[in-house]
Coordinates of C-alpha atoms and ligand atoms in Angstrom, one line a residue:
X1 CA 67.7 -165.0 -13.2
X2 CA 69.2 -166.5 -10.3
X3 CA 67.4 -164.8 -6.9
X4 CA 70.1 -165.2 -4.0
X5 CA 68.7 -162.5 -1.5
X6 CA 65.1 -161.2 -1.9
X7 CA 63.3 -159.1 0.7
X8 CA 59.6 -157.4 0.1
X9 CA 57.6 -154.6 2.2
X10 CA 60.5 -154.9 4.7
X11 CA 59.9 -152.8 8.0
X12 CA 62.5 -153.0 11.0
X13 CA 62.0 -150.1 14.2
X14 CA 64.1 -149.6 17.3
X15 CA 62.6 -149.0 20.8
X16 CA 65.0 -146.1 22.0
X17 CA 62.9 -145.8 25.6
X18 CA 60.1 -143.9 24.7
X19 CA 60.6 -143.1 21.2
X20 CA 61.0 -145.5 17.9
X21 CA 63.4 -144.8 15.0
X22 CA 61.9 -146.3 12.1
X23 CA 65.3 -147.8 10.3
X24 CA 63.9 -149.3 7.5
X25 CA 60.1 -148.8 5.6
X26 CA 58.5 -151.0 3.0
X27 CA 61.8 -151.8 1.6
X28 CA 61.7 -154.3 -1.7
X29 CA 65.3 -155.4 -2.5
X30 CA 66.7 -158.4 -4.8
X31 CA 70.2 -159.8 -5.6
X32 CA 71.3 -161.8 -7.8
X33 CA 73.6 -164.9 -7.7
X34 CA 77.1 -163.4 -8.7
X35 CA 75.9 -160.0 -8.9
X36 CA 77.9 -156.8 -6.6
X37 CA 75.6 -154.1 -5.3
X38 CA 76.7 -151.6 -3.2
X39 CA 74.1 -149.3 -1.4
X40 CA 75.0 -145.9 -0.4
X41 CA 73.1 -143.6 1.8
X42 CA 74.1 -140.8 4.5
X43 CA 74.9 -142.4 8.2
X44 CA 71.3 -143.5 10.0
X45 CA 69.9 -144.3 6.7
X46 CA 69.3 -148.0 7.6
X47 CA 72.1 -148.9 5.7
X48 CA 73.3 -151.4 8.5
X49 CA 69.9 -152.9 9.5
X50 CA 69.5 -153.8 6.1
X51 CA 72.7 -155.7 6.1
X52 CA 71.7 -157.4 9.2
X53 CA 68.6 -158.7 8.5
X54 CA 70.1 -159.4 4.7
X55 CA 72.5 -161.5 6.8
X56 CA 69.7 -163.0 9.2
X57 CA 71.8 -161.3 12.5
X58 CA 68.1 -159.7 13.3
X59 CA 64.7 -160.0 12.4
X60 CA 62.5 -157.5 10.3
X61 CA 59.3 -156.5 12.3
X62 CA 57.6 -157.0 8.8
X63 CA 57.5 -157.9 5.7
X64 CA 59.7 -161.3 4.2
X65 CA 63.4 -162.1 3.4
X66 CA 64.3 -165.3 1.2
X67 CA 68.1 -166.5 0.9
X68 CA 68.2 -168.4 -2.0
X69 CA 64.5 -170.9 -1.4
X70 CA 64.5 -170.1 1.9
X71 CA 62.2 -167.8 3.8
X72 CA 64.1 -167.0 6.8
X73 CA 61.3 -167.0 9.3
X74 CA 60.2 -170.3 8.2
X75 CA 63.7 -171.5 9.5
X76 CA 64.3 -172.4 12.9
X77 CA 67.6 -171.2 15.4
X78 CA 69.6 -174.0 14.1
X79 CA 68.4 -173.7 10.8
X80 CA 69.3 -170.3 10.4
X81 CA 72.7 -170.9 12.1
X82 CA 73.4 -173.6 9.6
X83 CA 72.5 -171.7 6.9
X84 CA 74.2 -168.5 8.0
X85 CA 77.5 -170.6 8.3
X86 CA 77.4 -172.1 5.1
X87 CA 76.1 -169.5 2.9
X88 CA 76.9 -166.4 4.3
X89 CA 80.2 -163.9 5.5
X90 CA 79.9 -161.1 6.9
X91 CA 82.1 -158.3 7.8
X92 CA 81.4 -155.9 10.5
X93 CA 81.0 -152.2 10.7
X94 CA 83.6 -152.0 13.7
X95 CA 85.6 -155.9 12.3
X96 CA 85.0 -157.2 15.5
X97 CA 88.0 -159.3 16.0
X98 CA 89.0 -161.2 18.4
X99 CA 91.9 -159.8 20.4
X100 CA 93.2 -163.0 21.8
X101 CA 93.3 -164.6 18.4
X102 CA 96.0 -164.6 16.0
X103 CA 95.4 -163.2 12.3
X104 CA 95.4 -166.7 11.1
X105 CA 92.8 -168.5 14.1
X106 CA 90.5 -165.0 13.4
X107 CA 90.2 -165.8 10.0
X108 CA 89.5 -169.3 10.7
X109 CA 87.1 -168.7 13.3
X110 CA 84.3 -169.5 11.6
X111 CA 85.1 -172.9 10.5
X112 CA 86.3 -173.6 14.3
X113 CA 83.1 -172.6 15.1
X114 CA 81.0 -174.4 12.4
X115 CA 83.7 -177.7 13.1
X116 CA 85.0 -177.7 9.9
X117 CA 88.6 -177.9 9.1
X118 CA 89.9 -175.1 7.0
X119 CA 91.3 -175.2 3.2
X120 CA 94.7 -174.4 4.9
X121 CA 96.1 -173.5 0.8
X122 CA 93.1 -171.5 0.8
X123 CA 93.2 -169.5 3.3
X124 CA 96.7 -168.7 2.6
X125 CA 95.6 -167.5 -0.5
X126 CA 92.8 -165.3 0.5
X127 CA 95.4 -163.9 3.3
X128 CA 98.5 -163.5 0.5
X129 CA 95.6 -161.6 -1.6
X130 CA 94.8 -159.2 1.3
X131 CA 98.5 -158.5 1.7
X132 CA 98.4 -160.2 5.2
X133 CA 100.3 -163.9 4.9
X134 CA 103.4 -162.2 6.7
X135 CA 101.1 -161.2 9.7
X136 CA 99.5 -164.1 10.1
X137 CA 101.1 -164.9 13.3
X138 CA 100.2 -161.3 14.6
X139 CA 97.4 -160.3 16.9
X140 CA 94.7 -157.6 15.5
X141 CA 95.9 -154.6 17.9
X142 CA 99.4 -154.6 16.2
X143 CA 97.6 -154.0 12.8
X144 CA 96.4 -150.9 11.0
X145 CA 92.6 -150.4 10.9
X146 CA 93.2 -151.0 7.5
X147 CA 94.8 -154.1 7.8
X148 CA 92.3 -155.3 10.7
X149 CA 89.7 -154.3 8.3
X150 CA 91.1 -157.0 5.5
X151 CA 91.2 -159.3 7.9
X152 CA 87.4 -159.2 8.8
X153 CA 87.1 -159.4 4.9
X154 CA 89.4 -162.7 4.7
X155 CA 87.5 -163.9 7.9
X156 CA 84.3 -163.5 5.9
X157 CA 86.0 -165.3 3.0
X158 CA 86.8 -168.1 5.0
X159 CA 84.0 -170.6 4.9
X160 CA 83.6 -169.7 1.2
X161 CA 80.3 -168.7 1.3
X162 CA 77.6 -167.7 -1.6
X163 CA 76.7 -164.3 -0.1
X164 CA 79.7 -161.5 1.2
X165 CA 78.0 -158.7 3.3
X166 CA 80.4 -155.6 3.9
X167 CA 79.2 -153.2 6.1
X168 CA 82.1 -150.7 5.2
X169 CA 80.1 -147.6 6.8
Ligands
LIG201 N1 70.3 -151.1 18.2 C1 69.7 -149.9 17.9 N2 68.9 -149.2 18.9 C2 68.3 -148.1 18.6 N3 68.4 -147.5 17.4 C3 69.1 -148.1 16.4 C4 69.8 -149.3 16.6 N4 70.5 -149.6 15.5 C5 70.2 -148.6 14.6 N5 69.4 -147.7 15.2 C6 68.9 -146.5 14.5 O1 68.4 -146.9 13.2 C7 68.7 -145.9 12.2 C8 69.5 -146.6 11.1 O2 70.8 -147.1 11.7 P1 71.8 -147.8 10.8 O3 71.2 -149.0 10.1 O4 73.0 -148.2 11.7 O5 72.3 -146.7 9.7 P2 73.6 -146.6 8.8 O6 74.3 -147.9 8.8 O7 73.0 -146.3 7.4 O8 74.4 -145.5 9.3 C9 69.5 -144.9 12.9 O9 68.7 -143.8 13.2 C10 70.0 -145.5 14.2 O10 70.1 -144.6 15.3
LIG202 MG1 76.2 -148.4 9.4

């Protein structure tokens, strides 16, 4: 099989002042290229630290996380960034989109940042799939959370990367 996300004895806690919330514990976890797994768990289950440190946002406190070859914490900043943008979408819990932006320059964002130009046929298909081509002009607040939430999926479509994390709750 072809490994694209493998984790083992993963811890991660939060310092909340004086107390700390243990997130995750000794968690194992692999994917597979071309595989869909969804995880489900009640709300403070860790379900979003995982997806983090899945999508090297954050750093477990122990244990080791490959994507694909690479160990992450062999990797350094601008390794990780490279890798992140080439491999790697991600769509937010709360979308974060940016409100100045246009539907169109959101979804692109990540190219603009990573300098690349974007697959302009592309991209119009990913936004015709998510029902959004006629509000590409648009600005997020005069879409439906729905809508805003298809465009932090097409957003993390963009770059067309191996991996798609969807933090959907
Ligand atoms: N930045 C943080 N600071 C403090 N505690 C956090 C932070 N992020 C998450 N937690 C805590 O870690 C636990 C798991 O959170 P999270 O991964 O967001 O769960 P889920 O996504 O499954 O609802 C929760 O108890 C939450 O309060
Ligand atoms: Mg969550």
């Amino acid at each position: 099989m072809d490994t694209i996300i493998r984790m083992e004895h993963v811890s991660k806690s939060y310092q909340l002042g004086l107390k700390s919330i243990q997130a995750l514990k000794d968690l194992d976890f692999t994917a597979e290229r071309g595989e869909f797994v969804a995880i489900m768990g009640r709300s403070g289950s860790g379900k979003s630290t995982f997806l983090k440190i899945a999508g090297t946002l954050e750093d477990a406190d122990e244990g080791k996380v490959w994507i694909g070859e690479k160990e992450i914490q062999t990797l350094s900043m601008q390794e990780r960034c490279k890798m992140r943008q080439g491999s790697i979408g991600f769509v937010f819990q709360k979308y974060q989109l940016l409100p100045e932006y246009t539907i169109w320059d959101n979804v692109c964002m990540p190219l603009y940042i990573a300098h690349q130009n974007p697959d302009r046929d592309y991209i119009q298909q990913i936004l015709e799939r998510a029902g959004l081509w006629e509000r590409r002009m648009d600005y997020p607040e005069e879409l439906s959370g729905g809508e805003q939430q298809r465009v932090a999926i097409a957003r993390a479509m963009a770059a067309k990367p191996e991996i798609i994390l969807a933090d959907v709750n």
